[in-house]
PDB file of C-alpha atoms in Angstrom:
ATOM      1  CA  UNK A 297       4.021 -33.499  17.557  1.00 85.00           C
ATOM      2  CA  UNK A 298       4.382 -31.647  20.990  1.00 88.00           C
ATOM      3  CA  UNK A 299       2.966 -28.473  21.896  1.00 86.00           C
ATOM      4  CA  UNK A 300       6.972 -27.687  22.923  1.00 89.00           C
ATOM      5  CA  UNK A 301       8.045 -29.613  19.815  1.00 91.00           C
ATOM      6  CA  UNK A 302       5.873 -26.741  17.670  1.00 93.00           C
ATOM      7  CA  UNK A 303       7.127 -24.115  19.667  1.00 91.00           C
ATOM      8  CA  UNK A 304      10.772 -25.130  18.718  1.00 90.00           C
ATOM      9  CA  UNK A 305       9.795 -25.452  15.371  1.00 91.00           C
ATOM     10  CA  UNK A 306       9.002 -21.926  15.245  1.00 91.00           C
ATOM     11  CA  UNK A 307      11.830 -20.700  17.252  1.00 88.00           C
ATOM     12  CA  UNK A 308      13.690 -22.615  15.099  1.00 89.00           C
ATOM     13  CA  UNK A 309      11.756 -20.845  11.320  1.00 90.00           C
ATOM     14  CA  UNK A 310      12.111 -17.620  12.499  1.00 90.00           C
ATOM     15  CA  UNK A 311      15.341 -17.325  15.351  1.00 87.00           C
ATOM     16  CA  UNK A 312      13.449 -15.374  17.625  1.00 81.00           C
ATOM     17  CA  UNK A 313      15.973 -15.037  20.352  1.00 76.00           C
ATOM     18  CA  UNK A 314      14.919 -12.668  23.076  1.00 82.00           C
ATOM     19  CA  UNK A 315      11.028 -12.902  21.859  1.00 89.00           C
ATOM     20  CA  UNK A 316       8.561 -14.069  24.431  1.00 92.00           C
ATOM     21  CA  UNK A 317       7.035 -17.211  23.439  1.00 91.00           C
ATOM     22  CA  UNK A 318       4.584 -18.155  26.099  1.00 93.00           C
ATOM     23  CA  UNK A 319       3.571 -22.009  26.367  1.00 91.00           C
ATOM     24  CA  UNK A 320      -0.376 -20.725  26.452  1.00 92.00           C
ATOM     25  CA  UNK A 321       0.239 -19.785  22.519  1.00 94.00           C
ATOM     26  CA  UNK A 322      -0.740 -22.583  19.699  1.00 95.00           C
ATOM     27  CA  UNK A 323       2.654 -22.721  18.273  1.00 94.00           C
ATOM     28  CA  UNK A 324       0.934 -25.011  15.702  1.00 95.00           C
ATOM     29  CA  UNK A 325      -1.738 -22.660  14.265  1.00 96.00           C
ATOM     30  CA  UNK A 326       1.274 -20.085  14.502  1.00 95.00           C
ATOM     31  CA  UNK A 327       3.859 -22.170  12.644  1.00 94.00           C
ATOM     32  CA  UNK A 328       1.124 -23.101   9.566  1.00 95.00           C
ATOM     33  CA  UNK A 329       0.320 -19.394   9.483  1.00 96.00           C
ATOM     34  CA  UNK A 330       3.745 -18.147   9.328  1.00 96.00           C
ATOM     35  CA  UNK A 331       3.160 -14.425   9.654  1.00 96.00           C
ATOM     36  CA  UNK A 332       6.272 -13.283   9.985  1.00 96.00           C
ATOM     37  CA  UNK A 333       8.319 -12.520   6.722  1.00 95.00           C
ATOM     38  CA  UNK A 334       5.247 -12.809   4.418  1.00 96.00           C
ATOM     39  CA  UNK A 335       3.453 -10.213   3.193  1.00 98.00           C
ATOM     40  CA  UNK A 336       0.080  -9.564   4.906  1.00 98.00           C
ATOM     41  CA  UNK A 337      -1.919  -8.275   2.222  1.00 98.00           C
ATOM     42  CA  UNK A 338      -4.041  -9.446  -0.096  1.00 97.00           C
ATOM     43  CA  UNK A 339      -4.007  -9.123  -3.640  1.00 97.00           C
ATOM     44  CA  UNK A 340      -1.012  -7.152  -3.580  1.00 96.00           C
ATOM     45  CA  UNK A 341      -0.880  -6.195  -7.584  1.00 95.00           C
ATOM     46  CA  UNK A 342      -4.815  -5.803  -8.247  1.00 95.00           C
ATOM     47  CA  UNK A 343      -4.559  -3.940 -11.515  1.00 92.00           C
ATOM     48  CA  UNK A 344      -1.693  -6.978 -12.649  1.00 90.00           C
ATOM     49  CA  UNK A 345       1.654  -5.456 -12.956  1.00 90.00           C
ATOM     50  CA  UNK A 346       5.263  -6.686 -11.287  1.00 90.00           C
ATOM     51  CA  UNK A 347       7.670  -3.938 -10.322  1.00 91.00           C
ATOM     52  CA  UNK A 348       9.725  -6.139 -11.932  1.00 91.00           C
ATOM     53  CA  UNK A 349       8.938  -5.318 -15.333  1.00 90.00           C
ATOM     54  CA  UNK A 350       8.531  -1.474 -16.173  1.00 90.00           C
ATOM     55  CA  UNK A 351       5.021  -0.461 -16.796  1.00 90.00           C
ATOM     56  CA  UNK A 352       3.728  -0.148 -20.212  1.00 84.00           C
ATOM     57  CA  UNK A 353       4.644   2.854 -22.658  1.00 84.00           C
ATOM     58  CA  UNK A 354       1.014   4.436 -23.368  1.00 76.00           C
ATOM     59  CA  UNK A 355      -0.354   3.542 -26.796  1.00 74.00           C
ATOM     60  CA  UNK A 356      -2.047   6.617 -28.336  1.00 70.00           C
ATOM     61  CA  UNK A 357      -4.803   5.644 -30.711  1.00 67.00           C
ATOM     62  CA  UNK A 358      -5.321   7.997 -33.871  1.00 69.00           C
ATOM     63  CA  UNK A 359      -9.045   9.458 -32.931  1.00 71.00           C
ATOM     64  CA  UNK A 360      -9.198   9.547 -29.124  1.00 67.00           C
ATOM     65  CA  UNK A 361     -12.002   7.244 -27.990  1.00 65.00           C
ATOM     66  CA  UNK A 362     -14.557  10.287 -27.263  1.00 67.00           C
ATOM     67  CA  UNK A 363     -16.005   7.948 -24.525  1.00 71.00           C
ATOM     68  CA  UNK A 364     -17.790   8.596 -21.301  1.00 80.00           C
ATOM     69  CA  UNK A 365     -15.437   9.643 -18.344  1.00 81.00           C
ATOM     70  CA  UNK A 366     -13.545   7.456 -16.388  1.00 84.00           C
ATOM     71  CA  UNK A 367     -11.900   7.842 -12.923  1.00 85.00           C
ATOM     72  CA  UNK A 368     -11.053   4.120 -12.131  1.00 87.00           C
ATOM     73  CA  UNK A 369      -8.197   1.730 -13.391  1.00 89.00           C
ATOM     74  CA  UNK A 370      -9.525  -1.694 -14.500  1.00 88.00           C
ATOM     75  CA  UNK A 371      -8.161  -4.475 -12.520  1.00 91.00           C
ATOM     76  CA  UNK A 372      -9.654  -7.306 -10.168  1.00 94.00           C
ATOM     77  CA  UNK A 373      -9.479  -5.175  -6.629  1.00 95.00           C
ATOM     78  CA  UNK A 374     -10.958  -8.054  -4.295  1.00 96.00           C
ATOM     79  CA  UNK A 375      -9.728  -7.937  -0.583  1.00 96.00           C
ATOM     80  CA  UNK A 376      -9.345  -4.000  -0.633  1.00 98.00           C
ATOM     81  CA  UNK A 377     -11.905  -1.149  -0.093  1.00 97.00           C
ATOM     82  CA  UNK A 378     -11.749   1.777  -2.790  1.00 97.00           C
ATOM     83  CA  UNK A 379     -13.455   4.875  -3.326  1.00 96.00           C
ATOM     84  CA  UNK A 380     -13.368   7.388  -5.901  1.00 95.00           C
ATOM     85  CA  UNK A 381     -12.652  11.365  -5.271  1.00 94.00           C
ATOM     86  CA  UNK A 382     -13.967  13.430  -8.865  1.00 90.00           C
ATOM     87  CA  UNK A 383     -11.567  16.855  -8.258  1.00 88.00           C
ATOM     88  CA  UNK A 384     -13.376  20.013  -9.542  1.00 81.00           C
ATOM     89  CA  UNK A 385     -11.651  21.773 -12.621  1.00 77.00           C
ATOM     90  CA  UNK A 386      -8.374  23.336 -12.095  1.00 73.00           C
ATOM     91  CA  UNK A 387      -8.598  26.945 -13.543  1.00 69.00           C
ATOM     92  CA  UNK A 388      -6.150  28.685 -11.669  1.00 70.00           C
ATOM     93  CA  UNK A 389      -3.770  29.083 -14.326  1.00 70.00           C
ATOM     94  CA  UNK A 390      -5.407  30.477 -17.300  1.00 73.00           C
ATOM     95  CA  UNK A 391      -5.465  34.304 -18.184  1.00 75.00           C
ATOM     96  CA  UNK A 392      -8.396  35.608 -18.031  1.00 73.00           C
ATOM     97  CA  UNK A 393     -10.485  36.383 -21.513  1.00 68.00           C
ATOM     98  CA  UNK A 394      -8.691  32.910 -22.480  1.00 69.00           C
ATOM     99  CA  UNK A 395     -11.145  30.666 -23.874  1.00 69.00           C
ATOM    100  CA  UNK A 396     -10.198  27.004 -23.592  1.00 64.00           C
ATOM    101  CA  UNK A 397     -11.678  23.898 -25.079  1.00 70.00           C
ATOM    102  CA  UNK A 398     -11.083  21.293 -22.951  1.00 73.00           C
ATOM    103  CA  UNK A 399      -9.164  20.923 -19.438  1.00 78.00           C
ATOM    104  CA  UNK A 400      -8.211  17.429 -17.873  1.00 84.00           C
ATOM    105  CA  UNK A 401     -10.407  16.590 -14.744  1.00 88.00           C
ATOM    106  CA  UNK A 402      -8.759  14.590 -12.279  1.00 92.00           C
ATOM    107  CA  UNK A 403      -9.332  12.338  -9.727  1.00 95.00           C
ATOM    108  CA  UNK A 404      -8.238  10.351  -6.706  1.00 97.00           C
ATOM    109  CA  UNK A 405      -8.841   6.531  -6.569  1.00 97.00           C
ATOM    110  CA  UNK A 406      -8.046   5.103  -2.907  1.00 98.00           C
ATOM    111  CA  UNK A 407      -7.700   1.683  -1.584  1.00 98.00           C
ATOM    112  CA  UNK A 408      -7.263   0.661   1.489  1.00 98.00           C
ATOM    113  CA  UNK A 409      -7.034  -2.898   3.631  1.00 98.00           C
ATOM    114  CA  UNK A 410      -6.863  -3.803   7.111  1.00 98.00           C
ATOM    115  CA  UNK A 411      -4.627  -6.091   9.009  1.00 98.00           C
ATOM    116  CA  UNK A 412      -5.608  -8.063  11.402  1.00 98.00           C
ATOM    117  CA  UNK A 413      -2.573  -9.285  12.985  1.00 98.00           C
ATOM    118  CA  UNK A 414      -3.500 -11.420  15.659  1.00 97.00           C
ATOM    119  CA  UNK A 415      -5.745 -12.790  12.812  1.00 97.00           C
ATOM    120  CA  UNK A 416      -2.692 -13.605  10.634  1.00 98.00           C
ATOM    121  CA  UNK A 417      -0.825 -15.882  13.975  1.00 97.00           C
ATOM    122  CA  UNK A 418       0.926 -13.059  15.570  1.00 97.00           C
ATOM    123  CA  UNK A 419       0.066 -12.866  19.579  1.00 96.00           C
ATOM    124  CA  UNK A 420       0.339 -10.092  22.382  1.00 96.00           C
ATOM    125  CA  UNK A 421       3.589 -10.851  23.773  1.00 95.00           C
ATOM    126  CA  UNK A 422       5.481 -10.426  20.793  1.00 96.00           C
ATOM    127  CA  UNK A 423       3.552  -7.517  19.589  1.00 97.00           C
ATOM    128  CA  UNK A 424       3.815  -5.902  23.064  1.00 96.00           C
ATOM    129  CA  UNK A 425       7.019  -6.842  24.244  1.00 94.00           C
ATOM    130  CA  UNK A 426       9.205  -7.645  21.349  1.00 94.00           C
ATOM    131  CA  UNK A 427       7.691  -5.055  19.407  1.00 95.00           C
ATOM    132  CA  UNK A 428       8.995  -6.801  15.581  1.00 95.00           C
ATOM    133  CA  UNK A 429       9.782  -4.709  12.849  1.00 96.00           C
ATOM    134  CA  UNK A 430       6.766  -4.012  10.521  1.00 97.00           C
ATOM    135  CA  UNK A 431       7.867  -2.735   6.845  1.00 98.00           C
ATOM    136  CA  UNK A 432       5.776  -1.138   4.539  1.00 98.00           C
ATOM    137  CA  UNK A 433       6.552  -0.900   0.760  1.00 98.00           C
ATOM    138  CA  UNK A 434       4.333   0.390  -2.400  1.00 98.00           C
ATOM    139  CA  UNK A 435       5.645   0.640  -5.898  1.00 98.00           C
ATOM    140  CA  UNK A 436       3.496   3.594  -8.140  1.00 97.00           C
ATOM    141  CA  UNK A 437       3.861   4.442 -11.690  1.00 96.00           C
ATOM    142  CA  UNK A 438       5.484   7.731 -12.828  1.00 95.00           C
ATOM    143  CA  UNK A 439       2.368   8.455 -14.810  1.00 93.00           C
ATOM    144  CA  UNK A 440       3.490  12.322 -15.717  1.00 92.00           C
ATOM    145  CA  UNK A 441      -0.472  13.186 -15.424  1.00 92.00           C
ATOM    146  CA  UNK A 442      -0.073  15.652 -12.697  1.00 93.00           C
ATOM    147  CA  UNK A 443       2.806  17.147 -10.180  1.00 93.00           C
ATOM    148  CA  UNK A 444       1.087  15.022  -7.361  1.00 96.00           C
ATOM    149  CA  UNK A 445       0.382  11.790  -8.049  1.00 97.00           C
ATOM    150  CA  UNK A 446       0.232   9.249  -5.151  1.00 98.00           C
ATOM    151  CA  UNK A 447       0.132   9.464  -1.878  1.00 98.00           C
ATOM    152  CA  UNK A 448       0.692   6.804   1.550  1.00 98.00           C
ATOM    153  CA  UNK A 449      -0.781   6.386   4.898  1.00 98.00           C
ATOM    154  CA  UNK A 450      -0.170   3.976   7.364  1.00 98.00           C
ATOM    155  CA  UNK A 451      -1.144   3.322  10.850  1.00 98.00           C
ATOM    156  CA  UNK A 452      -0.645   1.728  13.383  1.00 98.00           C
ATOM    157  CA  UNK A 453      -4.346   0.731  15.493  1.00 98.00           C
ATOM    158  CA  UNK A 454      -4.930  -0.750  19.140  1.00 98.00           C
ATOM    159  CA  UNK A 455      -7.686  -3.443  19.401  1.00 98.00           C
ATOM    160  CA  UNK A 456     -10.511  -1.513  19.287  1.00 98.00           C
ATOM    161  CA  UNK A 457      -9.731  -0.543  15.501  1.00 97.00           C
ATOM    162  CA  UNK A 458      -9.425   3.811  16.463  1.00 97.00           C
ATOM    163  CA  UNK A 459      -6.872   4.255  18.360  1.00 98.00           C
ATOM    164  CA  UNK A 460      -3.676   5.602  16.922  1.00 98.00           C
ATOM    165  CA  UNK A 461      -0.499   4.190  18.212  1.00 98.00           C
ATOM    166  CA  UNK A 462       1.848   5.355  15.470  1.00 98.00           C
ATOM    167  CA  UNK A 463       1.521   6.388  11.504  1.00 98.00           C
ATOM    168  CA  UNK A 464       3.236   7.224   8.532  1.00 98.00           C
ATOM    169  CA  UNK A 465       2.491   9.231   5.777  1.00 98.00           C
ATOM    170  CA  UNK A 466       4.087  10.053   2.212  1.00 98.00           C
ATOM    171  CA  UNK A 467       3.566  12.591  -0.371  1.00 97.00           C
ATOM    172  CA  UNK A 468       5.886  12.469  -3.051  1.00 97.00           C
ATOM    173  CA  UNK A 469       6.223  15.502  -5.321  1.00 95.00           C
ATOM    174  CA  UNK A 470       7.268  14.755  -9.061  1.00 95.00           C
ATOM    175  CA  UNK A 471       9.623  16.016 -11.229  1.00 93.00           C
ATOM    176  CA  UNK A 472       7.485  16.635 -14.707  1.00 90.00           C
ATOM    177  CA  UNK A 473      10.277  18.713 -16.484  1.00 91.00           C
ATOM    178  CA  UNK A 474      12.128  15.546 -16.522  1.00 89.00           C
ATOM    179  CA  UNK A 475      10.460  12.589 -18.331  1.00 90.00           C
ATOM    180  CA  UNK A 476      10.772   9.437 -16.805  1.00 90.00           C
ATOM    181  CA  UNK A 477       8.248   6.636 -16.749  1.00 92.00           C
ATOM    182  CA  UNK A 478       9.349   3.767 -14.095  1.00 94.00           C
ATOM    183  CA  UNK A 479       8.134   2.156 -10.983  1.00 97.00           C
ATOM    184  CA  UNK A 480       8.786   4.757  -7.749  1.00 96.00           C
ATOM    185  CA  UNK A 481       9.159   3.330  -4.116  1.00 97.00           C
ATOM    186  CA  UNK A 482       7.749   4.635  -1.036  1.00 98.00           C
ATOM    187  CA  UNK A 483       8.676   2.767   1.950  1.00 98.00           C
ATOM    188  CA  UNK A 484       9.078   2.828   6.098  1.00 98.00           C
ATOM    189  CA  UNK A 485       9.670   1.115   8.762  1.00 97.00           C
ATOM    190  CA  UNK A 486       7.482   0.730  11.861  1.00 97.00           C
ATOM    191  CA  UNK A 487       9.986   0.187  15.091  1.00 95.00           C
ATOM    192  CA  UNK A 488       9.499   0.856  18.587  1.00 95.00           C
ATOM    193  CA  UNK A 489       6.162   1.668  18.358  1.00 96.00           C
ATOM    194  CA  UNK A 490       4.713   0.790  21.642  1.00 96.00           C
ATOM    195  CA  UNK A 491       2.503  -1.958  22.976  1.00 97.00           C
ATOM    196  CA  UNK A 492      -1.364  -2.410  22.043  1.00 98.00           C
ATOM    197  CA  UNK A 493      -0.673  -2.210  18.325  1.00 98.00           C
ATOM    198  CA  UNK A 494      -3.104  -5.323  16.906  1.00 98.00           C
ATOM    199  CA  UNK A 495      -3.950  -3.974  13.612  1.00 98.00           C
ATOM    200  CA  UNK A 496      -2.821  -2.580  10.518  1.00 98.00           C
ATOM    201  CA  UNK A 497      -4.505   0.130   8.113  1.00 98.00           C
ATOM    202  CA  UNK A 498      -3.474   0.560   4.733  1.00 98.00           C
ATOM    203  CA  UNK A 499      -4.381   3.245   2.229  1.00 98.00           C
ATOM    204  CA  UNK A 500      -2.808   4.492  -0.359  1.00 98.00           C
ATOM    205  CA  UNK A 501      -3.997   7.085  -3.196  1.00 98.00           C
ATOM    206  CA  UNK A 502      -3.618   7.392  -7.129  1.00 97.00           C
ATOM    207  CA  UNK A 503      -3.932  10.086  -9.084  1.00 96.00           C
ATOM    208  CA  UNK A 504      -5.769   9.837 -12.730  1.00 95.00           C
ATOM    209  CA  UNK A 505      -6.482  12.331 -15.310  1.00 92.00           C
ATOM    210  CA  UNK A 506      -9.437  12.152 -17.692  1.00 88.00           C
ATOM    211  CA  UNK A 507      -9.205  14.138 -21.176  1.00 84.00           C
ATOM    212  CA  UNK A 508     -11.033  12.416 -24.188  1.00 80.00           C
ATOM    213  CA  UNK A 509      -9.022   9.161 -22.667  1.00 84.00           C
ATOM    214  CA  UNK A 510      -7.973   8.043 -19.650  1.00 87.00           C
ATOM    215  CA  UNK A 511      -4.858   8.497 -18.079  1.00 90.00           C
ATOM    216  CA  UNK A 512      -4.339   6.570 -14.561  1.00 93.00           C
ATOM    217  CA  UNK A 513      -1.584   6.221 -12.079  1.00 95.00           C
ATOM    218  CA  UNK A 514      -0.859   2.436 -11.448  1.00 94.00           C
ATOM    219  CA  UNK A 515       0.679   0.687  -8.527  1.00 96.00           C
ATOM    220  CA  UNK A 516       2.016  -2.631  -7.464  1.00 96.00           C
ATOM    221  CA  UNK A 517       3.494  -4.973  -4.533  1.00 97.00           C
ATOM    222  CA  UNK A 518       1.830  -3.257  -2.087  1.00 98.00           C
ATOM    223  CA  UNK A 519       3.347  -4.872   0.568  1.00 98.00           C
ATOM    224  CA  UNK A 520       2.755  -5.232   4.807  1.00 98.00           C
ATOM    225  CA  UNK A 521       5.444  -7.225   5.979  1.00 98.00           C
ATOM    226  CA  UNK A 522       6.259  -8.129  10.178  1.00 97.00           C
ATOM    227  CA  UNK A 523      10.073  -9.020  10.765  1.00 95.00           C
ATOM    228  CA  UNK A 524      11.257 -11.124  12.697  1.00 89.00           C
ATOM    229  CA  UNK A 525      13.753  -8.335  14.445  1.00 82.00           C
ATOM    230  CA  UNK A 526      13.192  -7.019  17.663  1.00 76.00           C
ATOM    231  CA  UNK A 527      12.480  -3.098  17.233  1.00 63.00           C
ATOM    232  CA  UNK A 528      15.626  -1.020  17.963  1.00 61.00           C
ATOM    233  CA  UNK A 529      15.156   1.374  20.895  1.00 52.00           C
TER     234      UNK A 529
END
């Protein structure tokens, strides 16, 4: 097949009137990577839950386990970076004279990936110029354990992996005199951004409490996705 035959082939996938599609681009490497309307991370449900489904009631044992402290979820987290933020005791709300036996100590498990979206078959015209819609989604648990409980930021880099040419950032509040126990969504849309952007950084934090058992915040379909829709100015 043509070099021009590719190119229609991904004009064609994708409708991407008005986009620039120079003939110096290898529509074919483009067209078998198909990075537009895919999600661009990896392992997007590491600990192994669907939104779909809600997450699992908790199962309290009749002795609590006693074990040593933990501050991590279990789950297979290949293809992201995490780290692991012990938070000192909260003491601010007991009277003083009060003697208490045990407090929860919390913590803040992050994970974060980066894009590469040149990487993924995306090229500097369209990024540039077109400027396509990039959508970010993340499902978290409602996991009751604290008022804050996840947290989202997004950005935006230029080639050189620093520079800042747009972000996002979300920090839901929850409602604890309510109970409610389902999958939240925090979402946005990158659009008219500006040229240079070539990668993506995703992090995203989870809040877990530790008291005689462990008590994390989960997530799922993390998602990075580029659409093919011109930016709206």
């Amino acid at each position: 097949m043509s070099a021009a035959e590719w190119k229609q082939k991904c004009e064609a996938q994708w409708g991407l009137q008005g986009a620039p599609m120079p003939d110096a681009v290898d529509w074919k490497s483009v067209y078998e990577a198909k990075p537009l309307g895919r999600n661009l991370l990896k392992n997007p449900a590491p600990i192994g839950f669907s939104k779909d489904t809600p997450p699992p009631e908790r199962e309290y044992p009749d002795v609590p386990p006693h074990g040593p402290p933990r501050f991590q979820p279990e789950g297979d987290f290949a293809g992201w970076t995490t780290n692991t933020e012990v938070l000192p005791y909260d003491t601010s709300g007991i009277p003083e004279g009060v003697v208490v036996c045990a407090l929860p100590q919390y913590s803040w498990f992050t994970l974060e990936q980066v894009v590469d979206l040149k990487a993924e078959g995306l090229w500097d015209e369209l990024l540039d110029k077109f400027q396509p819609e990039i959508v970010i989604q993340d499902w978290y648990e409602e996991s009751q354990v604290h008022d804050y409980i996840y947290q989202l930021h997004v950005k935006l880099l230029a080639a050189d992996k620093t520079t800042v040419i747009s972000e996002h950032t979300a920090k839901p509040t929850e409602n604890l005199s309510v109970y409610s126990h389902n999958w939240k969504e925090v979402s946005h849309v990158f659009s008219s951004y500006g040229p240079g952007v070539r990668f993506v950084h995703f992090q995203h934090r989870l809040k877990n409490s530790f008291l005689n058992d462990f008590f994390p915040t989960r997530f799922t379909g993390s998602s990075v996705i580029v659409k093919p829709l011109k930016s709206s100015s």
